[in-house]
Short mmCIF file of C-alpha atoms in Angstrom, two decimals:
data_model
loop_
_atom_site.label_atom_id
_atom_site.label_comp_id
_atom_site.label_asym_id
_atom_site.label_seq_id
_atom_site.Cartn_x
_atom_site.Cartn_y
_atom_site.Cartn_z
CA MET A 1 -15.95 -122.56 -151.05
CA SER A 2 -13.95 -125.77 -150.72
CA SER A 3 -15.58 -129.17 -150.46
CA GLN A 4 -14.35 -129.47 -146.85
CA GLU A 5 -15.92 -126.11 -145.93
CA ALA A 6 -19.19 -127.22 -147.49
CA LEU A 7 -19.01 -130.48 -145.53
CA ASP A 8 -18.37 -128.61 -142.29
CA ILE A 9 -21.38 -126.38 -142.92
CA GLU A 10 -23.52 -129.39 -143.76
CA THR A 11 -22.46 -131.26 -140.61
CA SER A 12 -23.04 -128.32 -138.27
CA THR A 13 -26.36 -127.49 -139.92
CA THR A 14 -27.61 -131.07 -139.62
CA ALA A 15 -26.71 -131.14 -135.92
CA LEU A 16 -28.53 -127.86 -135.34
CA THR A 17 -31.63 -128.88 -137.28
CA THR A 18 -31.92 -132.16 -135.41
CA GLU A 19 -32.04 -130.15 -132.19
CA LEU A 20 -34.67 -127.83 -133.64
CA TRP A 21 -37.16 -130.35 -134.99
CA ALA A 22 -35.91 -133.76 -133.80
CA ALA A 23 -35.79 -136.98 -135.77
CA SER A 24 -39.43 -136.86 -136.88
CA GLY A 25 -38.94 -133.44 -138.44
CA GLN A 26 -35.69 -134.44 -140.09
CA ASN A 27 -37.35 -137.51 -141.58
CA ALA A 28 -40.10 -135.34 -143.01
CA LEU A 29 -37.49 -133.02 -144.53
CA GLU A 30 -35.50 -135.85 -146.03
CA SER A 31 -38.56 -137.29 -147.75
CA SER A 32 -39.76 -133.93 -149.12
CA ARG A 33 -39.76 -132.93 -152.79
CA ILE A 34 -39.58 -129.20 -153.49
CA LEU A 35 -40.51 -127.48 -156.74
CA VAL A 36 -39.11 -123.98 -157.26
CA ILE A 37 -40.40 -122.03 -160.24
CA SER A 38 -37.74 -119.68 -161.66
CA GLY A 39 -34.03 -119.80 -160.88
CA THR A 40 -33.69 -116.25 -159.62
CA ALA A 41 -31.34 -115.03 -156.91
CA THR A 42 -34.22 -115.14 -154.44
CA SER A 43 -35.20 -118.68 -155.48
CA THR A 44 -31.65 -120.01 -155.07
CA SER A 45 -31.28 -118.25 -151.70
CA ILE A 46 -34.43 -120.02 -150.52
CA LEU A 47 -33.12 -123.33 -151.83
CA LYS A 48 -29.75 -122.85 -150.16
CA ASN A 49 -31.52 -122.74 -146.79
CA LEU A 50 -33.45 -125.90 -147.64
CA VAL A 51 -30.58 -127.88 -149.15
CA LEU A 52 -28.27 -127.36 -146.16
CA PRO A 53 -30.62 -128.95 -143.56
CA GLY A 54 -31.29 -131.81 -145.96
CA ILE A 55 -34.51 -131.83 -147.99
CA GLY A 56 -34.97 -134.93 -150.09
CA SER A 57 -34.89 -133.37 -153.54
CA PHE A 58 -35.63 -130.17 -155.40
CA THR A 59 -36.48 -129.23 -158.97
CA ILE A 60 -35.99 -125.82 -160.56
CA LEU A 61 -38.48 -125.16 -163.34
CA ASP A 62 -37.04 -122.44 -165.56
CA PRO A 63 -36.69 -122.20 -169.37
CA THR A 64 -34.50 -119.07 -169.40
CA LYS A 65 -30.80 -118.57 -170.05
CA VAL A 66 -28.48 -116.77 -167.65
CA THR A 67 -28.30 -113.03 -168.35
CA PRO A 68 -25.57 -110.60 -167.26
CA GLU A 69 -28.01 -109.30 -164.61
CA ASP A 70 -28.44 -112.84 -163.26
CA ALA A 71 -24.68 -113.37 -163.17
CA GLY A 72 -24.24 -110.18 -161.16
CA ASN A 73 -26.98 -110.90 -158.61
CA ASN A 74 -27.06 -114.65 -158.10
CA PHE A 75 -24.43 -116.27 -155.88
CA PHE A 76 -25.32 -119.66 -157.32
CA LEU A 77 -24.10 -118.79 -160.80
CA GLU A 78 -20.44 -118.66 -161.81
CA GLY A 79 -20.33 -115.07 -163.00
CA PRO A 80 -19.61 -114.44 -166.69
CA SER A 81 -18.95 -118.13 -167.40
CA SER A 82 -22.60 -118.93 -166.68
CA ILE A 83 -24.01 -116.32 -169.08
CA GLY A 84 -25.96 -117.90 -171.91
CA LYS A 85 -26.29 -121.27 -170.18
CA SER A 86 -29.46 -122.76 -168.70
CA ARG A 87 -30.24 -120.85 -165.52
CA ALA A 88 -31.89 -123.91 -163.99
CA GLU A 89 -28.98 -126.25 -164.76
CA GLU A 90 -26.33 -123.83 -163.51
CA ALA A 91 -28.16 -123.17 -160.24
CA VAL A 92 -28.88 -126.85 -159.62
CA ARG A 93 -25.26 -127.82 -160.19
CA LEU A 94 -23.93 -125.31 -157.69
CA LEU A 95 -26.66 -125.81 -155.08
CA CYS A 96 -26.03 -129.56 -155.03
CA GLU A 97 -22.43 -128.90 -153.97
CA LEU A 98 -23.79 -127.81 -150.60
CA ASN A 99 -25.16 -131.23 -149.67
CA ASP A 100 -24.33 -134.49 -151.44
CA SER A 101 -27.40 -136.21 -149.99
CA VAL A 102 -29.84 -133.85 -151.73
CA GLU A 103 -30.90 -134.56 -155.29
CA GLY A 104 -31.38 -131.58 -157.60
CA LYS A 105 -33.01 -131.48 -161.03
CA ALA A 106 -33.31 -128.83 -163.71
CA ASP A 107 -36.46 -128.72 -165.84
CA GLN A 108 -36.25 -126.31 -168.76
CA ARG A 109 -39.93 -126.34 -169.61
CA SER A 110 -41.99 -123.20 -169.09
CA LEU A 111 -44.71 -123.14 -166.46
CA GLU A 112 -47.24 -122.41 -169.21
CA GLU A 113 -46.23 -125.62 -170.99
CA VAL A 114 -46.51 -127.66 -167.81
CA LEU A 115 -49.93 -126.18 -166.97
CA GLU A 116 -51.14 -126.99 -170.45
CA LYS A 117 -49.68 -130.46 -170.96
CA ASP A 118 -48.54 -131.92 -167.64
CA LYS A 119 -50.59 -130.56 -164.75
CA ASP A 120 -50.39 -133.75 -162.74
CA TRP A 121 -46.61 -133.41 -162.53
CA LEU A 122 -47.08 -130.34 -160.32
CA LEU A 123 -49.06 -132.41 -157.83
CA GLU A 124 -46.18 -134.79 -157.14
CA PHE A 125 -44.30 -132.28 -154.97
CA THR A 126 -44.48 -131.67 -151.24
CA ILE A 127 -44.59 -127.91 -151.71
CA VAL A 128 -44.30 -125.45 -154.62
CA ILE A 129 -42.40 -122.15 -154.38
CA ALA A 130 -42.82 -119.45 -157.03
CA HIS A 131 -40.88 -116.18 -157.25
CA ASN A 132 -42.00 -113.20 -159.31
CA LEU A 133 -44.16 -115.19 -161.67
CA GLU A 134 -46.07 -113.53 -164.48
CA PRO A 135 -49.52 -112.72 -162.98
CA GLY A 136 -51.56 -114.80 -165.43
CA SER A 137 -49.45 -117.92 -164.89
CA LEU A 138 -49.45 -117.42 -161.13
CA ASP A 139 -53.24 -117.19 -161.12
CA LYS A 140 -53.53 -120.45 -163.11
CA LEU A 141 -51.04 -122.17 -160.82
CA SER A 142 -52.73 -121.04 -157.60
CA SER A 143 -56.13 -122.01 -159.00
CA LEU A 144 -54.90 -125.51 -159.86
CA LEU A 145 -53.28 -126.12 -156.48
CA TRP A 146 -56.35 -124.80 -154.65
CA GLN A 147 -58.70 -127.32 -156.25
CA ASP A 148 -58.07 -130.05 -153.70
CA PRO A 149 -56.88 -129.85 -150.06
CA ALA A 150 -54.56 -132.77 -150.83
CA TYR A 151 -52.64 -130.77 -153.43
CA PRO A 152 -49.31 -129.16 -152.46
CA PRO A 153 -49.21 -125.80 -150.65
CA LEU A 154 -48.04 -122.90 -152.79
CA VAL A 155 -45.55 -120.30 -151.55
CA VAL A 156 -45.87 -117.08 -153.55
CA VAL A 157 -42.85 -114.75 -153.30
CA ARG A 158 -42.82 -111.26 -154.81
CA SER A 159 -39.98 -108.77 -154.61
CA ALA A 160 -38.93 -105.51 -156.21
CA GLY A 161 -35.74 -103.84 -155.06
CA PHE A 162 -35.77 -103.48 -151.30
CA VAL A 163 -39.44 -104.43 -150.72
CA ALA A 164 -41.00 -107.88 -150.86
CA GLU A 165 -43.68 -110.18 -149.54
CA PHE A 166 -44.49 -113.88 -149.44
CA TYR A 167 -47.67 -115.82 -148.86
CA ILE A 168 -48.40 -119.51 -148.21
CA GLN A 169 -51.54 -120.85 -149.86
CA TYR A 170 -53.02 -123.87 -148.08
CA HIS A 171 -56.45 -125.14 -147.09
CA GLU A 172 -55.55 -126.26 -143.59
CA HIS A 173 -52.43 -127.02 -141.63
CA THR A 174 -52.33 -129.02 -138.42
CA VAL A 175 -49.48 -128.69 -135.94
CA ILE A 176 -48.92 -131.16 -133.11
CA GLU A 177 -45.38 -130.13 -132.16
CA SER A 178 -45.76 -126.36 -131.98
CA HIS A 179 -42.86 -126.08 -129.47
CA PRO A 180 -44.67 -123.79 -127.01
CA GLU A 181 -42.90 -121.82 -124.32
CA THR A 182 -45.39 -123.03 -121.73
CA ALA A 183 -45.22 -126.56 -120.34
CA GLN A 184 -48.00 -129.02 -119.57
CA SER A 185 -49.57 -128.78 -116.12
CA LEU A 186 -47.88 -130.83 -113.37
CA ARG A 187 -51.33 -131.22 -111.81
CA ILE A 188 -50.17 -130.17 -108.36
CA ASP A 189 -53.72 -128.99 -107.62
CA LYS A 190 -55.13 -132.33 -108.87
CA PRO A 191 -52.50 -134.87 -107.82
CA PHE A 192 -52.92 -138.43 -109.02
CA PRO A 193 -53.19 -141.04 -106.24
CA ALA A 194 -49.57 -142.23 -106.23
CA LEU A 195 -48.23 -138.65 -106.16
CA LEU A 196 -50.55 -137.67 -103.35
CA GLU A 197 -49.83 -140.79 -101.35
CA TYR A 198 -46.06 -140.40 -101.56
CA SER A 199 -46.15 -136.66 -100.80
CA MET A 200 -48.25 -137.27 -97.68
CA SER A 201 -46.00 -140.13 -96.53
CA LEU A 202 -42.86 -138.01 -96.28
CA ASP A 203 -41.72 -137.43 -92.70
CA PHE A 204 -40.18 -133.99 -93.04
CA GLU A 205 -39.63 -133.49 -89.31
CA ASN A 206 -37.51 -136.60 -88.80
CA MET A 207 -35.85 -136.60 -92.21
CA ASP A 208 -32.08 -136.46 -92.55
CA VAL A 209 -30.88 -132.89 -93.15
CA THR A 210 -29.30 -133.78 -96.50
CA ASP A 211 -32.40 -135.61 -97.71
CA HIS A 212 -34.60 -132.76 -96.46
CA ALA A 213 -32.68 -130.32 -98.65
CA HIS A 214 -33.23 -132.45 -101.74
CA VAL A 215 -36.97 -133.16 -101.69
CA PRO A 216 -38.40 -132.02 -105.07
CA TYR A 217 -40.64 -128.97 -104.79
CA ILE A 218 -43.55 -130.88 -106.35
CA PHE A 219 -43.79 -133.16 -103.29
CA ILE A 220 -43.55 -130.12 -101.00
CA LEU A 221 -46.34 -128.23 -102.76
CA VAL A 222 -48.65 -131.24 -103.03
CA ARG A 223 -48.19 -131.94 -99.31
CA LEU A 224 -48.75 -128.37 -98.16
CA LEU A 225 -51.70 -127.78 -100.47
CA GLU A 226 -53.45 -130.90 -99.19
CA GLU A 227 -52.91 -129.78 -95.61
CA TRP A 228 -54.10 -126.27 -96.46
CA LYS A 229 -57.33 -127.58 -98.02
CA LYS A 230 -58.15 -129.54 -94.87
CA THR A 231 -58.42 -126.28 -92.91
CA HIS A 232 -59.94 -124.14 -95.70
CA ASN A 233 -63.04 -126.07 -96.77
CA GLY A 234 -61.19 -127.89 -99.52
CA ASN A 235 -60.13 -124.66 -101.25
CA PRO A 236 -56.61 -123.57 -102.29
CA PRO A 237 -55.25 -120.12 -101.35
CA THR A 238 -57.35 -117.52 -103.19
CA THR A 239 -56.71 -114.05 -101.74
CA TYR A 240 -53.38 -112.25 -101.79
CA ALA A 241 -53.09 -112.62 -98.02
CA GLU A 242 -53.73 -116.36 -98.21
CA LYS A 243 -51.15 -116.82 -100.95
CA GLN A 244 -48.54 -114.96 -98.94
CA LYS A 245 -49.37 -117.07 -95.89
CA PHE A 246 -49.01 -120.23 -97.96
CA LYS A 247 -45.59 -119.11 -99.21
CA LYS A 248 -44.44 -118.39 -95.66
CA SER A 249 -45.50 -121.88 -94.60
CA ILE A 250 -43.19 -123.28 -97.26
CA LEU A 251 -40.17 -121.38 -95.98
CA ALA A 252 -41.09 -122.25 -92.40
CA MET A 253 -40.45 -125.92 -93.22
CA ARG A 254 -36.74 -125.30 -93.83
CA LYS A 255 -34.25 -126.85 -91.46
CA LYS A 256 -31.48 -124.62 -92.79
CA SER A 257 -31.66 -121.17 -94.38
CA ASP A 258 -29.92 -122.27 -97.57
CA GLU A 259 -32.25 -125.11 -98.64
CA GLU A 260 -32.71 -124.27 -102.31
CA ASN A 261 -35.50 -126.76 -102.86
CA PHE A 262 -37.77 -124.88 -100.47
CA GLU A 263 -36.86 -121.58 -102.08
CA GLU A 264 -37.79 -123.17 -105.39
CA ALA A 265 -41.07 -124.40 -103.91
CA GLU A 266 -41.88 -120.85 -102.81
CA ALA A 267 -41.08 -119.51 -106.30
CA GLN A 268 -43.31 -122.21 -107.84
CA ALA A 269 -46.09 -121.82 -105.27
CA TYR A 270 -48.43 -120.35 -107.88
CA ARG A 271 -48.76 -123.85 -109.32
CA ALA A 272 -50.63 -124.86 -106.15
CA TRP A 273 -53.46 -122.37 -106.61
CA THR A 274 -53.49 -122.19 -110.40
CA PRO A 275 -56.29 -124.50 -111.49
CA THR A 276 -55.43 -127.20 -114.01
CA THR A 277 -57.79 -126.52 -116.91
CA VAL A 278 -57.98 -127.23 -120.62
CA PRO A 279 -56.83 -124.14 -122.59
CA SER A 280 -59.72 -122.40 -124.36
CA GLU A 281 -57.95 -122.79 -127.73
CA ILE A 282 -57.91 -126.56 -127.26
CA LYS A 283 -61.53 -126.67 -126.10
CA ALA A 284 -62.50 -124.81 -129.26
CA LEU A 285 -60.91 -127.56 -131.36
CA PHE A 286 -63.23 -130.12 -129.78
CA SER A 287 -66.14 -128.40 -131.56
CA ASP A 288 -64.48 -128.29 -134.96
CA PRO A 289 -66.83 -129.61 -137.67
CA LYS A 290 -64.28 -132.25 -138.71
CA VAL A 291 -64.21 -133.60 -135.15
CA LEU A 292 -67.99 -133.62 -134.85
CA SER A 293 -68.40 -135.36 -138.22
CA LEU A 294 -65.61 -137.89 -137.74
CA THR A 295 -65.36 -140.84 -140.12
CA THR A 296 -62.88 -143.69 -140.43
CA SER A 297 -61.26 -141.84 -143.35
CA SER A 298 -60.73 -138.64 -141.36
CA PRO A 299 -57.06 -137.63 -140.90
CA PRO A 300 -55.43 -138.98 -137.71
CA PHE A 301 -55.24 -135.46 -136.20
CA TYR A 302 -59.04 -135.30 -135.94
CA HIS A 303 -59.29 -138.80 -134.47
CA LEU A 304 -56.74 -137.78 -131.83
CA LEU A 305 -58.73 -134.61 -131.11
CA TYR A 306 -61.93 -136.64 -130.70
CA ALA A 307 -60.21 -139.01 -128.27
CA LEU A 308 -58.83 -136.03 -126.35
CA SER A 309 -62.28 -134.46 -126.05
CA LYS A 310 -63.74 -137.71 -124.70
CA PHE A 311 -60.85 -138.11 -122.26
CA VAL A 312 -61.36 -134.59 -120.89
CA GLU A 313 -65.12 -135.07 -120.71
CA GLU A 314 -65.22 -138.47 -119.05
CA GLN A 315 -62.12 -138.74 -116.87
CA PRO A 316 -62.51 -137.49 -113.28
CA TYR A 317 -59.86 -134.77 -113.45
CA HIS A 318 -61.43 -133.22 -116.61
CA ALA A 319 -57.89 -132.33 -117.61
CA LEU A 320 -55.52 -133.16 -120.44
CA PRO A 321 -53.65 -136.47 -120.19
CA LEU A 322 -50.61 -136.27 -117.95
CA THR A 323 -47.18 -136.03 -119.55
CA SER A 324 -44.04 -137.57 -118.09
CA THR A 325 -41.96 -134.56 -119.15
CA LEU A 326 -40.71 -132.78 -116.03
CA PRO A 327 -38.83 -129.49 -115.63
CA ASP A 328 -35.38 -129.25 -114.11
CA ILE A 329 -35.76 -129.44 -110.34
CA LYS A 330 -33.40 -128.93 -107.43
CA ALA A 331 -33.31 -132.45 -106.01
CA SER A 332 -31.05 -135.42 -105.44
CA THR A 333 -30.70 -137.84 -108.34
CA GLU A 334 -32.53 -140.53 -106.37
CA ALA A 335 -35.46 -138.24 -105.48
CA TYR A 336 -35.76 -136.91 -109.04
CA ILE A 337 -35.75 -140.40 -110.54
CA HIS A 338 -38.47 -141.49 -108.11
CA LEU A 339 -40.57 -138.46 -109.05
CA GLN A 340 -40.01 -139.17 -112.72
CA LYS A 341 -41.08 -142.80 -112.31
CA LEU A 342 -44.31 -141.70 -110.61
CA TYR A 343 -45.18 -139.36 -113.47
CA LYS A 344 -44.14 -141.82 -116.14
CA LYS A 345 -46.23 -144.65 -114.70
CA ARG A 346 -49.29 -142.42 -114.41
CA SER A 347 -48.82 -140.95 -117.89
CA GLU A 348 -48.64 -144.48 -119.33
CA GLU A 349 -51.87 -145.39 -117.53
CA GLU A 350 -53.63 -142.31 -118.88
CA LYS A 351 -52.22 -142.95 -122.35
CA GLU A 352 -53.90 -146.37 -122.36
CA ILE A 353 -57.18 -144.78 -121.29
CA PHE A 354 -56.78 -142.20 -124.08
CA LYS A 355 -56.12 -144.91 -126.67
CA GLY A 356 -59.38 -146.53 -125.65
CA TYR A 357 -61.24 -143.57 -127.13
CA LEU A 358 -59.58 -143.85 -130.55
CA LYS A 359 -61.78 -145.22 -133.31
CA VAL A 360 -58.95 -146.02 -135.71
CA GLU A 361 -55.35 -147.18 -135.48
CA VAL A 362 -52.89 -144.30 -135.03
CA PRO A 363 -49.08 -144.76 -134.98
CA GLU A 364 -47.68 -144.97 -131.46
CA ASP A 365 -45.11 -142.22 -132.02
CA MET A 366 -47.85 -139.88 -133.24
CA ILE A 367 -49.92 -140.60 -130.12
CA ASP A 368 -46.89 -139.88 -127.92
CA ALA A 369 -46.18 -136.57 -129.66
CA PHE A 370 -49.86 -135.60 -129.50
CA LEU A 371 -50.18 -136.26 -125.76
CA LYS A 372 -46.91 -134.49 -125.00
CA ASN A 373 -48.14 -131.38 -126.84
CA SER A 374 -51.87 -131.60 -126.25
CA HIS A 375 -51.91 -128.22 -124.49
CA ALA A 376 -50.55 -126.40 -127.55
CA LEU A 377 -52.11 -127.99 -130.64
CA LYS A 378 -52.75 -125.73 -133.62
CA LEU A 379 -55.22 -125.96 -136.49
CA LEU A 380 -54.70 -123.26 -139.11
CA ARG A 381 -57.00 -122.61 -142.06
CA GLY A 382 -55.71 -120.56 -144.95
CA LYS A 383 -57.09 -118.82 -148.01
CA ARG A 384 -56.33 -118.91 -151.68
CA TRP A 385 -53.64 -116.55 -152.96
CA GLY A 386 -55.30 -113.29 -154.02
CA ALA A 387 -58.30 -113.60 -151.69
CA LEU A 388 -57.40 -110.36 -149.92
CA ASP A 389 -57.07 -108.37 -153.15
CA ALA A 390 -60.46 -109.70 -154.26
CA ASP A 391 -62.10 -108.18 -151.17
CA PRO A 392 -61.86 -104.35 -151.29
CA GLN A 393 -63.53 -103.96 -147.91
CA ALA A 394 -61.05 -106.33 -146.25
CA LEU A 395 -58.17 -104.35 -147.74
CA ALA A 396 -59.66 -101.11 -146.43
CA SER A 397 -60.02 -102.62 -142.96
CA ALA A 398 -56.43 -103.90 -143.09
CA ILE A 399 -55.20 -100.33 -143.69
CA GLU A 400 -56.43 -99.39 -140.22
CA SER A 401 -54.56 -102.17 -138.44
CA GLY A 402 -51.44 -102.43 -140.60
CA PRO A 403 -50.98 -99.40 -142.88
CA LYS A 404 -47.27 -100.07 -143.56
CA GLN A 405 -47.86 -103.67 -144.53
CA VAL A 406 -50.82 -102.79 -146.74
CA ALA A 407 -48.85 -100.00 -148.45
CA THR A 408 -46.11 -102.40 -149.56
CA HIS A 409 -48.63 -105.11 -150.47
CA LEU A 410 -50.64 -102.69 -152.60
CA ALA A 411 -47.53 -101.45 -154.38
CA LEU A 412 -46.49 -105.01 -155.28
CA THR A 413 -50.02 -105.95 -156.33
CA ALA A 414 -50.24 -102.81 -158.44
CA LEU A 415 -47.00 -103.83 -160.15
CA ALA A 416 -48.53 -107.22 -160.99
CA THR A 417 -51.65 -105.51 -162.34
CA VAL A 418 -49.64 -103.20 -164.58
CA ALA A 419 -47.37 -106.05 -165.71
CA ALA A 420 -50.38 -108.16 -166.67
CA LYS A 421 -51.52 -105.50 -169.15
CA GLN A 422 -48.18 -105.31 -170.95
CA GLN A 423 -47.17 -107.19 -174.05
CA PRO A 424 -45.19 -110.40 -173.30
CA ASN A 425 -41.44 -109.83 -172.89
CA ALA A 426 -41.86 -106.04 -173.06
CA PRO A 427 -39.62 -104.05 -170.66
CA LEU A 428 -41.40 -103.38 -167.37
CA THR A 429 -41.11 -99.64 -166.66
CA PRO A 430 -44.22 -98.64 -164.72
CA SER A 431 -44.76 -95.05 -163.64
CA VAL A 432 -45.70 -94.05 -160.11
CA GLU A 433 -48.95 -92.66 -161.51
CA ASP A 434 -49.93 -95.96 -163.16
CA LEU A 435 -49.04 -97.95 -160.06
CA THR A 436 -50.96 -95.58 -157.81
CA ALA A 437 -54.05 -95.79 -160.03
CA ALA A 438 -53.86 -99.60 -160.01
CA ALA A 439 -53.55 -99.67 -156.21
CA GLN A 440 -56.41 -97.21 -155.76
CA ALA A 441 -58.64 -99.40 -157.95
CA LEU A 442 -58.25 -102.27 -155.45
CA LEU A 443 -59.85 -100.23 -152.66
CA PRO A 444 -63.51 -99.21 -152.16
CA PRO A 445 -64.40 -95.81 -153.73
CA GLY A 446 -63.35 -92.94 -151.49
CA THR A 447 -60.79 -94.97 -149.52
CA GLU A 448 -57.46 -93.22 -149.18
CA LEU A 449 -54.19 -95.03 -149.70
CA PRO A 450 -51.99 -95.37 -146.59
CA GLU A 451 -49.57 -92.56 -145.78
CA GLU A 452 -46.72 -95.02 -146.32
CA PHE A 453 -47.80 -95.85 -149.88
CA PRO A 454 -45.71 -93.19 -151.72
CA ALA A 455 -42.47 -94.59 -150.28
CA ALA A 456 -43.40 -98.17 -151.16
CA VAL A 457 -44.62 -97.38 -154.66
CA GLY A 458 -41.54 -95.25 -155.28
CA GLU A 459 -39.28 -98.22 -154.59
CA VAL A 460 -41.39 -100.50 -156.81
CA ALA A 461 -41.34 -97.99 -159.67
CA ARG A 462 -37.58 -97.50 -159.25
CA SER A 463 -36.72 -101.19 -159.37
CA PRO A 464 -39.68 -103.26 -160.63
CA THR A 465 -37.54 -106.21 -161.75
CA ALA A 466 -34.49 -105.83 -159.51
CA ASP A 467 -33.69 -109.07 -157.67
CA LEU A 468 -31.13 -107.61 -155.27
CA PRO A 469 -28.69 -109.98 -153.50
CA ASN A 470 -29.34 -108.60 -150.01
CA THR A 471 -33.13 -108.77 -150.40
CA ALA A 472 -32.77 -112.25 -151.88
CA ALA A 473 -30.61 -113.41 -148.97
CA PHE A 474 -33.04 -112.04 -146.38
CA LEU A 475 -36.03 -113.58 -148.12
CA GLY A 476 -34.12 -116.83 -148.50
CA GLY A 477 -33.90 -117.27 -144.76
CA LEU A 478 -37.45 -116.16 -144.02
CA VAL A 479 -39.18 -118.21 -146.69
CA ALA A 480 -37.11 -121.35 -146.06
CA GLN A 481 -37.94 -121.15 -142.37
CA GLU A 482 -41.67 -121.12 -143.12
CA VAL A 483 -41.34 -123.87 -145.72
CA ILE A 484 -39.59 -126.08 -143.16
CA LYS A 485 -42.43 -125.45 -140.70
CA MET A 486 -44.92 -126.58 -143.34
CA ILE A 487 -42.94 -129.71 -144.23
CA THR A 488 -42.15 -130.83 -140.69
CA LYS A 489 -45.52 -129.73 -139.28
CA GLN A 490 -43.61 -128.28 -136.36
CA TYR A 491 -43.68 -124.71 -135.03
CA ILE A 492 -46.39 -122.35 -136.26
CA PRO A 493 -46.09 -120.99 -139.81
CA ILE A 494 -47.17 -117.52 -140.89
CA ASN A 495 -50.85 -117.39 -141.79
CA GLY A 496 -51.12 -114.42 -144.16
CA SER A 497 -48.74 -112.23 -146.13
CA CYS A 498 -45.34 -111.56 -144.61
CA VAL A 499 -44.27 -108.12 -145.84
CA VAL A 500 -40.60 -107.07 -145.92
CA ASP A 501 -39.18 -103.56 -146.17
CA LEU A 502 -35.39 -103.37 -146.15
CA ILE A 503 -35.35 -99.62 -146.64
CA ASP A 504 -36.67 -99.01 -143.12
CA THR A 505 -35.70 -102.57 -142.03
CA TRP A 506 -38.98 -104.03 -140.77
CA THR A 507 -41.19 -107.02 -141.42
CA GLY A 508 -44.87 -107.45 -140.68
CA VAL A 509 -47.74 -109.86 -141.28
CA LEU A 510 -50.84 -108.82 -143.15
#
């Protein structure tokens, strides 16, 4: 690849990523520090997908030299000329060519040495990624990083031939910008005073034909719903017949048959009778122990949640704060701008009310993002790596809901169990029988292995140490995507083990 080609990729990738997670996400990426343990083909594929969008820096921790197998599998080694050289240094050098703004470092210490002599160094990173680590070292690493919620999350990646899985170890993960498909309520059923007043003031009968065809549907629905309530005891349309009658009244207001704004109002009529409520998932967050036991040292997310709960409880609409974000609407520029100003003014008023419930100072941009996404906040709580394997009954239950995923997971865990019993640096050549026995031992007595287990264990026995380029490339994209979600705290990361089978080409979450 030429330097110009690399620059073109970098430029296009940066533009795309800015669209995906905006400036706040890009800033989080650019200040992140990634530690990758082992310079395998899979590790470098993951890093490629993190270097291109612009992480701050990365370190590869790997004491090994490049082998012929590495040179044949890893695109970020220079074939035979890399053999015998430091695998970490070679990979770092070539990965850094992808993006001049990213700093890469090679550390040729072993993980065992770091765990023994320099544990605190591991805590300096934003996130730690480990691929195919020796089971004993992995257990020590996961135990260390689990000791404190403030320590970095750990991404455990395991692969053998065409099967793989990865798992993110974290205590909790809060997401404000989850990028939901659903939008905030426009509160057509609970219009704020200025919206109601303007909607009722419109003189549709005497309005110019052109202006009539460009009234935003929100004004139309607010007006008609208010008139409907006056003749229906204050209630919106409830039965199917009433809803159909309401829709017909919308179309009956047209002066011409091709007025698209009225057609849009009919299509959006459900907003008039859909009650504006607080989603049950958000209500549940109000009762979270960390909200109920709030202190001045609590993370900002919980202070924002507390303020939101008080806003919903005490404000007359008992709804989430209004957002000024509006959908695309068939309207004239003048009418749309007026509508936007109404919503913006009201959202600013409600924002000030919301801020009055905060007990600590919170950055203004964080408040804005929180209010904009208050209908889709996420609070995820994770488990330590290995928690599932330590619970035989949970594994047995998982077989019923996800037998394919459990089969691959058991095969990979069995490989780790067998590998842990071998002498250091001894060739890993497990038999299907040994792997099956190790997998069976993880389950409660009498529990049968999934029907899919023989296929999974066969692949693991066939290629226990094979780091195949196509599996590495696929994992590289998947894992990097989840790592970016963790760093930017945008979108919703996988909570559990993501299992990959490239023989039958499927992925699943366990």
